[in-house]
Amino acid sequence: MPSGHSPAKDARFAEKQRRVLCFVRDYWTGHGYAPSIREIMQGCGLSSTSVTHYTVDALVETGWLRRDRGASGCLSRTIRPGLLMLEGRDA
């Protein structure tokens, strides 16, 4: 484990990632396009756009989300198959 990281801090980050993934999945399902960073922040109750960017960037790096190469900062419609099976979906 990297220095300076506690298991509790890592668990909170994992929870943020899960909330963001579920929000993005549900937003795409309802709207047909990806949410903005501000919409993700508000929808997930994150404290700032900086925290939201950090969380989204981590999800992009691990392959859960992809950025659209044609639009600055936009998420691609392509999502990892496991995203559709995450818990927490309101259906």
Short mmCIF file of C-alpha atoms in Angstrom, two decimals:
data_model
loop_
_atom_site.label_atom_id
_atom_site.label_comp_id
_atom_site.label_asym_id
_atom_site.label_seq_id
_atom_site.Cartn_x
_atom_site.Cartn_y
_atom_site.Cartn_z
CA MET A 1 0.00 0.00 0.00
CA PRO A 2 1.39 3.45 -0.88
CA SER A 3 2.69 5.48 2.04
CA GLY A 4 0.24 8.01 3.41
CA HIS A 5 -2.80 5.91 2.52
CA SER A 6 -4.89 4.30 5.19
CA PRO A 7 -7.36 1.48 4.51
CA ALA A 8 -10.20 3.78 5.59
CA LYS A 9 -9.14 6.45 3.09
CA ASP A 10 -8.90 3.85 0.31
CA ALA A 11 -12.37 2.52 1.20
CA ARG A 12 -13.84 6.05 0.94
CA PHE A 13 -12.21 6.50 -2.46
CA ALA A 14 -13.58 3.14 -3.65
CA GLU A 15 -17.05 4.25 -2.51
CA LYS A 16 -16.70 7.51 -4.47
CA GLN A 17 -15.69 5.54 -7.55
CA ARG A 18 -18.70 3.25 -7.20
CA ARG A 19 -21.06 6.21 -6.78
CA VAL A 20 -19.60 7.92 -9.85
CA LEU A 21 -19.84 4.76 -11.96
CA CYS A 22 -23.46 4.16 -10.95
CA PHE A 23 -24.35 7.80 -11.59
CA VAL A 24 -22.68 7.83 -15.02
CA ARG A 25 -24.37 4.55 -15.98
CA ASP A 26 -27.81 5.75 -14.90
CA TYR A 27 -27.34 9.17 -16.49
CA TRP A 28 -26.38 7.57 -19.83
CA THR A 29 -29.39 5.29 -19.62
CA GLY A 30 -31.75 8.19 -18.97
CA HIS A 31 -30.26 10.86 -21.24
CA GLY A 32 -28.39 9.02 -23.99
CA TYR A 33 -25.16 10.94 -23.37
CA ALA A 34 -22.54 11.32 -20.65
CA PRO A 35 -22.95 13.77 -17.75
CA SER A 36 -20.66 16.75 -17.30
CA ILE A 37 -18.14 16.88 -14.47
CA ARG A 38 -20.40 19.35 -12.62
CA GLU A 39 -23.42 17.05 -13.05
CA ILE A 40 -21.39 14.12 -11.71
CA MET A 41 -20.25 16.25 -8.76
CA GLN A 42 -23.79 17.32 -7.89
CA GLY A 43 -25.33 13.91 -8.53
CA CYS A 44 -22.79 12.10 -6.37
CA GLY A 45 -22.54 14.68 -3.60
CA LEU A 46 -18.82 15.26 -4.16
CA SER A 47 -17.22 18.32 -2.61
CA SER A 48 -15.68 19.94 -5.69
CA THR A 49 -15.04 19.61 -9.41
CA SER A 50 -11.40 18.86 -8.52
CA VAL A 51 -12.40 15.80 -6.47
CA THR A 52 -14.73 14.77 -9.30
CA HIS A 53 -11.98 15.10 -11.94
CA TYR A 54 -9.62 13.08 -9.74
CA THR A 55 -12.19 10.31 -9.31
CA VAL A 56 -13.14 10.24 -13.00
CA ASP A 57 -9.44 10.23 -14.01
CA ALA A 58 -8.83 7.22 -11.74
CA LEU A 59 -11.76 5.40 -13.37
CA VAL A 60 -10.39 6.21 -16.83
CA GLU A 61 -6.92 4.98 -15.84
CA THR A 62 -8.33 1.67 -14.57
CA GLY A 63 -10.47 1.20 -17.69
CA TRP A 64 -13.93 1.62 -16.15
CA LEU A 65 -14.60 4.75 -18.21
CA ARG A 66 -13.13 6.16 -21.41
CA ARG A 67 -12.71 9.71 -22.59
CA ASP A 68 -13.99 10.78 -26.00
CA ARG A 69 -10.93 11.67 -28.08
CA GLY A 70 -12.95 14.13 -30.15
CA ALA A 71 -14.19 16.30 -27.30
CA SER A 72 -12.12 17.80 -24.52
CA GLY A 73 -12.94 16.21 -21.18
CA CYS A 74 -16.02 14.34 -22.39
CA LEU A 75 -16.61 10.75 -21.46
CA SER A 76 -17.07 8.25 -24.26
CA ARG A 77 -20.25 6.22 -24.65
CA THR A 78 -18.05 3.12 -24.38
CA ILE A 79 -18.23 1.68 -20.88
CA ARG A 80 -16.76 -1.43 -19.32
CA PRO A 81 -19.32 -4.29 -19.39
CA GLY A 82 -19.17 -4.77 -15.60
CA LEU A 83 -20.45 -1.22 -15.14
CA LEU A 84 -23.93 -2.32 -16.15
CA MET A 85 -23.98 -4.88 -13.35
CA LEU A 86 -22.94 -2.57 -10.49
CA GLU A 87 -25.27 -2.47 -7.50
CA GLY A 88 -27.28 0.61 -6.71
CA ARG A 89 -29.18 0.97 -9.94
CA ASP A 90 -32.61 2.50 -9.49
CA ALA A 91 -34.82 0.54 -11.84
#
